[in-house]
């Protein structure tokens, strides 16, 4: 499968340095390194510091390692909600976050928008909300929440925890971390790494909330509750035997990103998104699924390809470009294109060229 | 760190084929393979079938992938206990399993034995026990539960789920799977793989129990509850994006184990354990920590090395042999030696030879 560019939004294309880093890991004995050694603590601290530096996260936030973003959906609810969370649902993944809150015995509320749409800024107020669950980037539909939408909640819900699922957008977006309390991602999307690691970032409001739930006799889980994660992370350790090589590789890829420069990477992301949306807007075999430009994701671009879906996918595949399927029941009528740091400008230019050729048929 | 034999009980020595399998995985595109593809389903089924074949597990058991054995401690309690579990505690890991049940709001009971000791067969009966938690191999102390001890519970507690933590013993032991309902391990010990994957094996009694709890309105968690795991595993899929490369590597190493033959591997394990216990019993710098031979683990061998601990560790290190530290407060007075398939007979013979040399000083 080498030589094919994978535009599936996750697991996606590997960042081009990963295989070399894996080789180095074997040379250094990382795959059998005990997580209770000084060497592991150095690796863990390096990755944690790198995450904060790359994303511009204030030093007082804490970075924890989990197994997946799916796990973090569960952990945020378990640790941060006694009764009521409020979810903004506009696709399969934000819907699943809401369902998980119900499965954990909470009474979650939701505000819904149709697939492919964002939310109005003029929102009804819910009483007693402890956590606002925002999916920054709906991987199923290619809708991204504008920053001014995310940033309004601090004022509207001053007592709530603002939690942002940024699974398929980071490291691209620059958030205002004074306006959010918890953010998370998994490494197999924008970080171009093999799957098996989720990163959960929280501030002290989150830790205090989990301690409050615990003091009221509520269960906040066991090995991955926030007080336990915090206690171990102070020693740069983890409660369980973690995905050691995953933590090592994330640190190495972040080193690569830092050398390249996050601002350059952001500009490249915007350039690649712009040429693909431009092509989709002008070609005659597909259109951008998200109609409103301010709601369009720059990192997961969804094409409404209708009856041309198979034709497009086959043409691209013949040229070494693997489009991602539409999500769920959109499999036959949409295509998704991840736009991550692992996807180069040249690959996007080739993608656009090939789409243009189909247009001219 | 290459060239050093790692006897730490986990993460431990890599199995010698792992690096080649990782190279093959990159050639085949496994690190960026989507978990919603046919290719992943084939890999997942291959690993699942391999686990059952290698361990002699009846076909009606289900094999699920999690992130760690620590997660499975939590999931067994969450899915299989409404109120009361009974834990046999004789070291740090069985103690932690009991604590996790309490953290999840249950009322666990425990029967304790001192570190380095097993349990009497003559046990008081506890009423209302829903789950018996047995740590087959206490990694902290090198105590293993005899099979007749494990096999008694089915008759004594016919309504309870019998759950066996076999983290640091599999694939060595051959269990009687008619006497247990759930068993689990993680891959960085006896399977010689990088950490980041736990394997949870359950029968239909476990699934039925979790459904019973759910029907009573109790939360059994979300993405990793048993009905969800079962539903996805029927399609050879996982609820979340899993550690795809970890699942692939486990299948490949099991292929290697099957080619070598599990009976030969078991005999080698017993031979290696026998020569190390023999040396510890006769040398003048250490003794076996576990006094009662029928309680001694064949896969994690603990030496009571007292004032000689540092001397022994340094001598072994000088000869390329890395002993595992004693656990917790035993760090200065004990050494632990993993005896996994990744540790060859030749390496154990060298270990014993070097221990004998210290003896003669």
XYZ file of C-alpha atoms in Angstrom:
722
model
C 0.000 0.000 0.000
C 3.074 2.207 -0.054
C 3.168 4.914 -2.702
C -0.544 5.626 -2.315
C -1.528 8.910 -0.663
C -4.186 8.164 1.954
C -6.761 10.991 2.282
C -8.994 8.993 4.667
C -9.549 11.230 7.709
C -8.143 8.751 10.185
C -6.206 6.642 10.553
C -4.709 8.735 7.780
C -1.475 9.212 5.915
C 1.584 8.726 8.143
C 3.843 11.718 8.572
C 6.884 11.049 6.399
C 9.349 10.890 9.303
C 7.492 8.217 11.306
C 9.163 5.115 9.923
C 12.619 6.545 10.674
C 11.528 7.381 14.205
C 10.308 3.801 14.670
C 13.693 2.501 13.561
C 15.406 4.830 16.028
C 13.028 3.655 18.759
C 14.121 0.057 18.230
C 17.790 1.094 18.296
C 17.186 2.882 21.605
C 15.261 -0.009 23.189
C 12.030 2.012 23.518
C 9.638 -0.880 22.694
C 10.692 -2.758 25.832
C 11.381 0.261 28.043
C 9.723 0.080 31.461
C 7.344 2.950 32.188
C 8.759 3.151 35.720
C 12.231 4.246 34.578
C 13.924 7.635 34.469
C 14.306 7.205 30.695
C 10.523 6.946 30.295
C 9.983 10.013 32.460
C 12.309 12.006 30.201
C 10.416 10.846 27.087
C 7.043 11.571 28.674
C 8.104 15.069 29.752
C 9.556 15.800 26.328
C 6.278 14.882 24.617
C 4.165 16.783 27.141
C 6.296 19.909 26.790
C 6.194 19.558 23.007
C 2.390 19.363 22.916
C 2.157 22.586 24.925
C 4.771 24.418 22.879
C 3.357 23.376 19.509
C -0.248 24.217 20.344
C 0.515 27.329 22.412
C -1.096 25.881 25.529
C -0.487 27.830 28.750
C 1.897 26.138 31.166
C -0.729 25.668 33.865
C -2.658 23.154 31.742
C -1.952 19.435 32.259
C -1.348 16.928 29.467
C -2.430 13.310 30.019
C -2.049 10.212 27.847
C -5.013 7.907 27.204
C -5.692 5.161 24.674
C -8.032 7.013 22.296
C -10.238 10.070 21.946
C -13.192 7.726 22.419
C -11.818 6.996 25.873
C -11.581 10.741 26.532
C -15.259 11.228 25.648
C -15.982 8.787 28.466
C -13.425 10.241 30.889
C -14.578 13.848 30.454
C -18.152 12.859 31.316
C -17.116 10.558 34.166
C -14.802 13.126 35.750
C -16.579 16.391 35.011
C -20.331 15.820 35.085
C -22.554 14.883 38.021
C -25.858 15.340 36.195
C -25.998 17.480 33.108
C -23.846 18.146 30.080
C -24.875 20.137 27.020
C -23.842 18.788 23.615
C -23.786 20.491 20.242
C -24.676 17.716 17.826
C -24.249 18.034 14.060
C -22.916 14.670 12.955
C -22.032 11.128 13.991
C -19.177 11.950 16.367
C -20.837 14.754 18.331
C -23.901 12.465 18.526
C -21.776 9.663 19.966
C -20.341 12.026 22.636
C -23.920 12.805 23.736
C -24.818 9.113 23.806
C -21.819 8.301 25.987
C -23.012 10.810 28.591
C -26.379 9.018 28.677
C -24.662 5.614 28.907
C -22.769 6.844 31.962
C -26.045 7.613 33.692
C -26.026 11.393 33.239
C -28.867 13.514 31.835
C -27.255 15.145 28.816
C -29.055 17.765 26.731
C -28.350 18.496 23.115
C -28.738 21.294 20.622
C -28.823 19.914 17.108
C -28.003 21.151 13.646
C -28.482 19.175 10.420
C -25.507 17.344 8.911
C -23.325 19.788 7.029
C -24.469 22.779 9.065
C -23.121 24.747 12.007
C -25.066 26.395 14.816
C -26.734 29.742 15.203
C -25.000 32.166 17.551
C -28.390 32.944 19.065
C -28.846 30.051 21.461
C -31.432 29.203 24.138
C -29.939 29.076 27.646
C -29.964 25.757 29.538
C -29.959 25.821 33.337
C -27.646 23.670 35.465
C -25.160 22.802 32.742
C -21.883 21.478 34.162
C -20.085 20.776 30.885
C -20.411 22.149 27.351
C -19.320 19.508 24.818
C -18.145 21.056 21.563
C -16.940 19.073 18.585
C -14.619 21.552 16.921
C -14.428 19.512 13.758
C -17.156 17.031 12.808
C -15.129 14.366 11.015
C -18.295 12.835 9.569
C -19.509 15.984 7.787
C -16.602 18.412 7.488
C -18.182 21.139 9.613
C -15.933 23.200 11.866
C -17.111 25.459 14.677
C -15.934 29.074 14.264
C -13.713 30.366 17.068
C -16.179 33.094 18.057
C -18.816 30.371 18.523
C -16.542 28.417 20.896
C -15.398 31.519 22.745
C -18.895 32.712 23.671
C -19.548 29.959 26.207
C -17.208 31.177 28.947
C -19.365 34.255 29.437
C -22.711 32.524 28.907
C -21.906 29.574 31.169
C -19.311 30.888 33.638
C -19.679 27.859 35.939
C -19.503 25.195 33.239
C -16.463 23.292 32.015
C -15.905 23.988 28.291
C -14.660 20.769 26.635
C -13.519 20.780 23.016
C -13.145 17.645 20.906
C -10.416 18.644 18.468
C -9.680 15.142 17.222
C -9.528 15.870 13.517
C -8.378 19.481 13.578
C -5.299 19.807 15.798
C -2.540 20.864 15.384
C -4.077 23.326 12.908
C -6.367 25.532 15.073
C -5.055 28.147 17.494
C -7.539 28.158 20.358
C -7.918 30.845 22.987
C -7.118 28.679 25.995
C -8.608 31.216 28.388
C -11.992 30.318 26.886
C -11.801 26.527 27.216
C -11.003 24.088 30.043
C -10.410 20.770 28.345
C -9.333 19.791 24.849
C -8.350 16.478 23.331
C -7.153 14.744 20.199
C -5.888 11.389 18.972
C -2.609 10.933 17.158
C -3.712 9.064 13.998
C -5.212 12.138 12.380
C -3.393 15.505 12.320
C -0.232 14.109 13.893
C 0.245 11.427 11.220
C 0.999 8.602 13.647
C -0.193 5.004 14.055
C -3.429 4.793 16.099
C -3.432 3.861 19.778
C -2.930 7.085 21.747
C -5.260 9.884 22.827
C -4.078 13.130 24.420
C -6.242 14.838 27.041
C -5.427 18.386 28.104
C -7.144 19.966 31.132
C -6.816 22.962 33.421
C -7.172 23.067 37.203
C -10.905 23.827 36.997
C -11.322 20.303 35.605
C -9.243 18.760 38.388
C -11.235 20.695 40.999
C -14.535 19.581 39.451
C -13.498 15.915 39.531
C -12.428 16.270 43.171
C -15.787 17.862 43.954
C -17.642 14.906 42.413
C -15.448 12.499 44.362
C -16.083 14.350 47.631
C -19.824 13.972 46.992
C -19.409 10.195 46.788
C -19.732 9.943 43.006
C -17.448 7.563 41.129
C -15.031 9.278 38.752
C -13.524 6.009 37.535
C -10.295 4.473 38.715
C -6.873 4.544 37.036
C -7.790 7.326 34.605
C -9.586 9.694 36.940
C -8.147 13.202 36.940
C -6.627 13.235 40.448
C -4.772 9.977 39.695
C -3.632 11.159 36.257
C -2.422 14.424 37.795
C -0.577 12.734 40.645
C 1.324 10.456 38.272
C 1.922 13.121 35.627
C 3.719 15.246 38.220
C 6.368 12.511 38.097
C 6.015 12.306 34.277
C 4.474 8.877 34.703
C 1.182 7.202 33.865
C -1.108 5.115 36.100
C -1.021 2.096 33.774
C 1.579 0.668 31.408
C 0.926 3.041 28.513
C 1.620 2.922 24.790
C 5.273 3.852 25.426
C 6.327 3.856 21.781
C 3.276 5.961 20.881
C 4.277 8.599 23.433
C 7.866 8.529 22.117
C 6.742 8.892 18.486
C 4.393 11.770 19.274
C 7.293 13.666 20.851
C 9.477 13.023 17.814
C 6.853 14.143 15.288
C 6.193 17.265 17.344
C 9.943 18.000 17.180
C 9.615 17.790 13.396
C 6.568 20.088 13.416
C 8.355 22.613 15.638
C 11.340 22.665 13.281
C 9.004 23.246 10.344
C 7.129 25.954 12.263
C 3.476 25.833 13.254
C 2.663 29.099 11.456
C 3.996 27.764 8.160
C 2.029 24.554 8.689
C -1.154 26.542 9.338
C -0.655 28.590 6.172
C -0.049 25.426 4.155
C -3.232 23.883 5.591
C -5.207 26.939 4.513
C -3.646 26.940 1.050
C -4.429 23.243 0.509
C -7.992 23.666 1.776
C -8.526 26.720 -0.418
C -7.473 25.022 -3.657
C -9.614 21.956 -2.941
C -12.719 23.975 -2.018
C -12.128 26.133 -5.090
C -12.004 23.066 -7.318
C -15.083 21.528 -5.703
C -16.933 24.817 -6.173
C -16.181 25.006 -9.870
C -16.045 21.408 -11.118
C -19.121 19.655 -12.479
C -18.854 16.308 -10.662
C -18.967 17.447 -7.020
C -19.673 20.395 -4.726
C -18.549 21.241 -1.206
C -21.017 19.485 1.131
C -20.807 22.357 3.637
C -22.463 25.282 1.910
C -21.692 28.048 4.398
C -18.004 28.980 3.961
C -17.511 30.035 7.585
C -18.547 26.542 8.742
C -16.231 24.668 6.376
C -13.462 22.655 7.969
C -9.943 23.268 6.706
C -8.778 19.833 7.868
C -11.574 17.481 6.740
C -13.068 18.519 3.425
C -16.251 16.748 2.347
C -17.324 16.581 -1.279
C -20.944 15.997 -2.244
C -20.210 13.767 -5.222
C -23.600 12.054 -5.716
C -23.745 9.713 -8.699
C -20.137 10.577 -9.614
C -18.738 9.205 -6.327
C -17.471 5.904 -7.662
C -16.089 7.474 -10.830
C -14.128 10.057 -8.849
C -12.795 7.533 -6.324
C -11.674 5.184 -9.088
C -10.031 7.934 -11.130
C -8.136 9.180 -8.085
C -7.138 5.640 -7.038
C -5.734 5.040 -10.517
C -3.472 8.022 -9.865
C -2.324 6.869 -6.416
C -4.766 9.049 -4.469
C -7.046 7.273 -1.997
C -10.118 9.371 -1.169
C -11.878 8.743 2.129
C -15.383 7.290 1.917
C -18.357 9.394 2.917
C -19.368 8.623 6.492
C -22.079 6.058 7.247
C -25.051 6.323 4.900
C -23.181 8.918 2.813
C -20.710 6.311 1.615
C -22.179 6.184 -1.895
C -22.697 9.929 -2.351
C -19.826 11.732 -0.624
C -16.040 11.641 -0.436
C -13.903 12.980 2.388
C -10.413 14.428 2.084
C -8.210 14.816 5.144
C -5.920 17.841 5.003
C -3.309 17.079 7.626
C 0.388 17.986 7.923
C 1.199 14.581 6.375
C -0.523 15.668 3.153
C 1.893 17.831 1.207
C 1.088 20.823 -0.978
C 2.271 18.809 -3.980
C -0.123 15.974 -3.157
C -3.011 18.416 -2.859
C -2.054 20.060 -6.150
C -2.056 16.638 -7.780
C -5.441 15.848 -6.181
C -6.897 19.076 -7.523
C -5.396 18.485 -10.987
C -6.958 15.037 -11.168
C -10.333 16.339 -9.997
C -10.149 18.994 -12.710
C -9.507 16.305 -15.307
C -12.638 14.429 -14.301
C -14.516 17.697 -14.682
C -13.415 18.020 -18.294
C -14.666 14.555 -19.244
C 20.156 -0.590 24.854
C 20.341 -3.367 22.299
C 22.376 -6.414 23.229
C 21.185 -6.320 26.835
C 18.779 -9.039 27.930
C 15.906 -7.426 29.818
C 14.577 -9.597 32.662
C 12.241 -6.863 33.983
C 8.784 -8.442 34.204
C 7.131 -5.933 31.932
C 7.559 -4.184 29.641
C 10.095 -6.933 29.142
C 12.406 -8.323 26.497
C 10.907 -8.092 22.998
C 10.332 -11.367 21.195
C 13.123 -11.647 18.633
C 10.819 -11.499 15.596
C 9.053 -8.254 16.539
C 11.310 -5.789 14.744
C 10.947 -7.725 11.465
C 7.169 -7.763 11.886
C 7.190 -3.991 12.402
C 9.141 -3.548 9.166
C 6.628 -5.746 7.347
C 3.776 -3.732 8.870
C 5.185 -0.535 7.362
C 5.612 -2.228 3.986
C 1.957 -3.322 4.118
C 0.627 0.091 5.192
C -0.671 -1.203 8.545
C 0.243 1.936 10.565
C -2.226 4.053 8.582
C -4.820 1.336 7.921
C -8.378 2.391 8.739
C -10.073 0.193 11.332
C -13.245 0.275 9.223
C -11.722 -1.620 6.293
C -11.973 -5.250 5.228
C -8.186 -5.507 5.630
C -8.446 -4.600 9.301
C -11.225 -7.115 9.844
C -9.000 -9.854 8.407
C -6.134 -8.859 10.720
C -8.424 -8.657 13.737
C -9.946 -12.084 13.048
C -6.521 -13.610 12.495
C -5.300 -12.355 15.882
C -8.496 -13.386 17.668
C -8.366 -16.893 16.192
C -4.672 -17.120 17.048
C -5.251 -16.201 20.695
C -7.847 -18.964 21.000
C -5.751 -21.581 19.209
C -2.568 -20.826 21.139
C -4.198 -20.805 24.565
C -6.648 -23.647 23.876
C -9.668 -21.432 24.516
C -13.043 -22.920 23.537
C -14.591 -21.366 20.457
C -17.589 -19.949 22.326
C -15.410 -17.491 24.247
C -15.068 -13.948 22.871
C -11.770 -12.077 22.502
C -11.793 -8.280 22.867
C -9.033 -5.711 22.468
C -8.513 -3.004 25.104
C -5.673 -0.619 25.858
C -4.169 -2.327 28.919
C -4.832 -4.916 31.601
C -5.386 -1.990 33.971
C -8.327 -1.001 31.790
C -9.639 -4.582 32.012
C -9.546 -4.454 35.825
C -11.924 -1.514 35.521
C -14.081 -3.033 32.757
C -14.565 -6.384 34.543
C -15.861 -4.594 37.643
C -17.964 -2.110 35.653
C -19.585 -4.801 33.498
C -19.818 -7.731 35.876
C -20.472 -6.426 39.390
C -23.518 -4.614 40.757
C -22.451 -4.693 44.411
C -19.928 -7.245 45.544
C -16.742 -8.790 44.236
C -14.378 -11.003 46.212
C -10.653 -10.435 45.730
C -7.722 -12.621 46.672
C -5.013 -10.151 47.605
C -1.371 -11.149 48.077
C 0.588 -8.334 46.486
C 0.452 -4.904 44.856
C -1.477 -5.877 41.711
C -4.222 -7.963 43.334
C -4.530 -5.130 45.882
C -4.993 -2.584 43.085
C -7.737 -4.723 41.494
C -9.614 -4.621 44.821
C -9.125 -0.845 45.099
C -10.524 -0.296 41.607
C -13.743 -2.086 42.591
C -14.093 0.305 45.527
C -13.342 3.311 43.285
C -16.176 2.233 41.008
C -18.597 2.406 43.917
C -18.890 -1.330 44.585
C -18.454 -3.053 47.950
C -15.581 -5.420 47.321
C -14.404 -7.937 49.921
C -10.924 -9.359 50.146
C -9.149 -12.383 51.506
C -5.511 -11.573 52.109
C -2.268 -13.489 52.260
C 1.129 -11.989 53.116
C 3.485 -11.053 50.287
C 5.227 -14.131 48.979
C 2.476 -16.471 50.118
C -0.506 -18.171 48.483
C -3.886 -18.945 50.021
C -5.208 -21.804 52.076
C -7.624 -24.116 50.267
C -9.850 -23.953 53.335
C -11.681 -20.680 52.793
C -14.569 -18.955 54.576
C -17.650 -18.559 52.360
C -18.824 -15.052 51.445
C -22.488 -14.510 50.636
C -23.704 -12.553 47.618
C -20.449 -12.618 45.664
C -20.957 -11.746 41.991
C -17.349 -11.943 40.853
C -14.264 -13.771 42.152
C -11.111 -11.834 41.230
C -8.065 -14.073 41.052
C -4.584 -12.850 40.206
C -3.036 -15.966 38.720
C 0.442 -14.547 38.893
C 1.327 -11.756 41.331
C 3.950 -9.859 39.356
C 5.052 -7.979 42.473
C 5.949 -11.066 44.537
C 6.299 -14.034 42.168
C 3.429 -16.027 43.684
C 1.278 -18.106 41.345
C -2.097 -19.623 42.237
C -2.184 -23.417 41.769
C -4.736 -24.642 39.225
C -6.677 -26.643 41.809
C -7.066 -23.439 43.811
C -8.556 -21.609 40.803
C -10.737 -24.538 39.782
C -12.502 -24.872 43.143
C -14.531 -21.670 42.792
C -16.980 -22.864 40.140
C -18.439 -25.342 42.605
C -18.218 -23.102 45.663
C -19.673 -20.042 43.921
C -21.832 -21.420 41.087
C -23.514 -18.060 40.489
C -20.361 -15.955 40.487
C -18.248 -14.904 37.518
C -14.698 -16.268 37.897
C -12.249 -13.669 36.543
C -8.557 -14.478 36.221
C -5.842 -11.848 35.820
C -3.182 -13.733 33.900
C -1.168 -10.682 32.896
C 2.306 -11.995 33.658
C 1.755 -15.714 33.106
C 0.112 -16.254 29.699
C 0.798 -17.908 27.306
C 2.445 -20.376 29.720
C -0.487 -21.730 31.781
C -3.108 -24.112 30.429
C -6.315 -23.188 32.210
C -9.444 -25.294 32.430
C -11.779 -22.877 30.671
C -14.854 -24.668 31.977
C -13.848 -23.376 35.419
C -13.406 -19.695 34.567
C -15.499 -17.041 32.806
C -13.111 -14.212 32.069
C -9.361 -14.039 31.644
C -7.057 -11.268 30.515
C -3.491 -10.310 29.746
C -1.421 -7.507 28.266
C 1.024 -7.993 25.420
C 4.204 -6.481 26.872
C 4.905 -9.420 29.141
C 4.651 -13.038 27.945
C 3.987 -12.053 24.340
C 7.158 -9.984 24.038
C 5.516 -6.990 22.339
C 5.601 -3.214 22.836
C 3.071 -2.059 25.479
C -0.284 -0.561 24.536
C -2.712 -3.466 24.151
C -4.726 -5.560 26.603
C -6.680 -8.675 25.619
C -9.922 -9.498 27.415
C -11.506 -12.922 26.957
C -15.033 -13.633 28.216
C -17.763 -16.245 27.872
C -21.501 -15.671 27.421
C -22.124 -15.713 31.177
C -20.182 -12.431 31.309
C -22.179 -10.902 28.473
C -25.437 -11.982 30.136
C -24.338 -10.502 33.463
C -23.505 -7.149 31.865
C -26.890 -7.127 30.117
C -28.566 -7.884 33.442
C -26.848 -4.911 35.079
C -27.856 -2.691 32.165
C -31.487 -3.837 32.368
C -31.484 -2.859 36.059
C -30.485 0.678 35.098
C -26.839 0.399 36.187
C -24.152 1.963 34.011
C -21.748 -0.557 32.476
C -19.665 2.122 30.773
C -19.916 3.174 27.152
C -17.699 2.170 24.236
C -16.043 -0.725 26.086
C -19.075 -2.308 27.675
C -19.506 -5.980 26.847
C -22.611 -5.755 24.617
C -20.904 -3.075 22.492
C -17.615 -4.983 22.321
C -19.492 -8.142 21.333
C -21.577 -6.404 18.675
C -18.500 -4.940 16.983
C -16.362 -8.076 17.416
C -18.930 -10.072 15.453
C -17.802 -7.937 12.496
C -14.142 -8.283 13.623
C -14.178 -4.596 14.476
C -13.655 -2.470 17.578
C -15.826 0.345 18.954
C -12.995 2.887 18.920
C -9.956 3.396 16.694
C -7.744 0.753 18.312
C -4.008 0.153 18.436
C -4.123 -1.356 14.927
C -0.411 -2.136 14.702
C -0.511 -3.725 18.170
C -3.304 -6.079 17.073
C -1.368 -6.909 13.886
C 1.864 -7.627 15.808
C 0.105 -9.828 18.367
C -1.252 -11.973 15.516
C 2.207 -12.254 13.971
C 3.938 -13.229 17.228
C 1.226 -15.805 17.910
C 1.939 -17.269 14.456
C 5.565 -17.605 15.547
C 4.527 -19.221 18.845
C 2.248 -21.677 17.039
C 5.057 -22.652 14.684
C 7.344 -23.234 17.671
C 4.629 -25.186 19.483
C 3.014 -24.219 22.777
C 3.959 -27.497 24.469
C 7.644 -26.991 23.676
C 7.392 -23.416 24.946
C 5.794 -24.622 28.179
C 8.532 -27.189 28.729
C 11.208 -24.561 28.069
C 9.527 -22.231 30.558
C 9.616 -24.974 33.191
C 13.233 -25.805 32.435
C 14.324 -22.174 32.719
C 12.361 -21.695 35.946
C 13.781 -24.898 37.416
C 17.427 -23.963 36.830
C 16.930 -20.475 38.254
C 15.070 -21.670 41.367
C 17.724 -24.366 41.807
C 20.502 -21.782 41.684
C 18.679 -19.439 44.046
C 18.144 -22.328 46.463
C 21.809 -23.239 46.565
C 23.716 -19.982 46.144
C 24.807 -17.917 49.131
C 23.772 -14.431 47.952
C 20.008 -14.956 47.447
C 17.114 -17.315 48.101
C 13.739 -17.789 46.385
C 11.395 -15.234 47.975
C 8.455 -17.649 47.694
C 9.255 -20.438 50.147
C 6.461 -22.877 49.295
C 7.391 -24.548 45.974
C 3.766 -25.095 44.882
C 3.156 -21.336 45.075
C 6.214 -20.335 43.053
C 5.585 -18.682 39.711
C 7.346 -20.155 36.709
C 7.100 -16.876 34.788
C 8.129 -14.241 37.345
C 10.836 -15.485 39.677
C 11.625 -13.325 42.683
C 14.964 -13.532 44.480
C 15.327 -12.402 48.083
C 18.752 -10.873 47.677
C 18.949 -8.620 50.790
C 22.269 -6.807 51.196
C 23.629 -8.472 48.053
C 20.987 -6.918 45.785
C 23.161 -4.171 44.326
C 26.164 -6.464 43.932
C 24.126 -9.028 42.015
C 22.435 -6.449 39.789
C 25.760 -4.828 38.959
C 27.485 -8.117 38.232
C 24.650 -9.214 35.940
C 24.537 -5.817 34.198
C 28.262 -6.068 33.522
C 27.465 -9.275 31.647
C 24.571 -7.845 29.623
C 21.812 -9.168 31.894
C 19.352 -6.630 33.282
C 17.580 -7.933 36.398
C 14.200 -6.456 37.281
C 14.056 -4.405 40.473
C 12.116 -5.698 43.438
C 8.641 -4.187 43.515
C 7.922 -1.057 45.558
C 9.590 -1.119 48.992
C 11.432 -4.329 48.040
C 13.548 -2.468 45.502
C 16.692 -2.619 47.661
C 16.291 -6.209 48.857
C 14.823 -8.248 46.000
C 15.353 -8.848 42.293
C 12.760 -10.119 39.829
C 13.416 -12.237 36.752
C 10.803 -12.573 34.031
C 10.777 -15.974 32.338
C 8.876 -15.309 29.140
C 9.101 -16.871 25.648
C 11.396 -13.980 24.667
C 13.980 -15.200 27.207
C 15.889 -18.074 25.630
C 17.272 -21.137 27.364
C 20.768 -19.903 26.545
C 20.075 -16.555 28.229
C 18.779 -18.310 31.336
C 21.806 -20.613 31.376
C 24.042 -17.542 31.191
C 22.024 -15.887 33.972
C 22.424 -18.931 36.189
C 26.149 -19.191 35.398
C 26.701 -15.579 36.384
C 24.698 -15.992 39.598
C 26.829 -19.037 40.418
C 29.977 -16.953 39.939
C 28.784 -14.367 42.454
C 28.119 -17.217 44.842
C 31.750 -18.306 44.620
C 33.104 -14.867 45.525
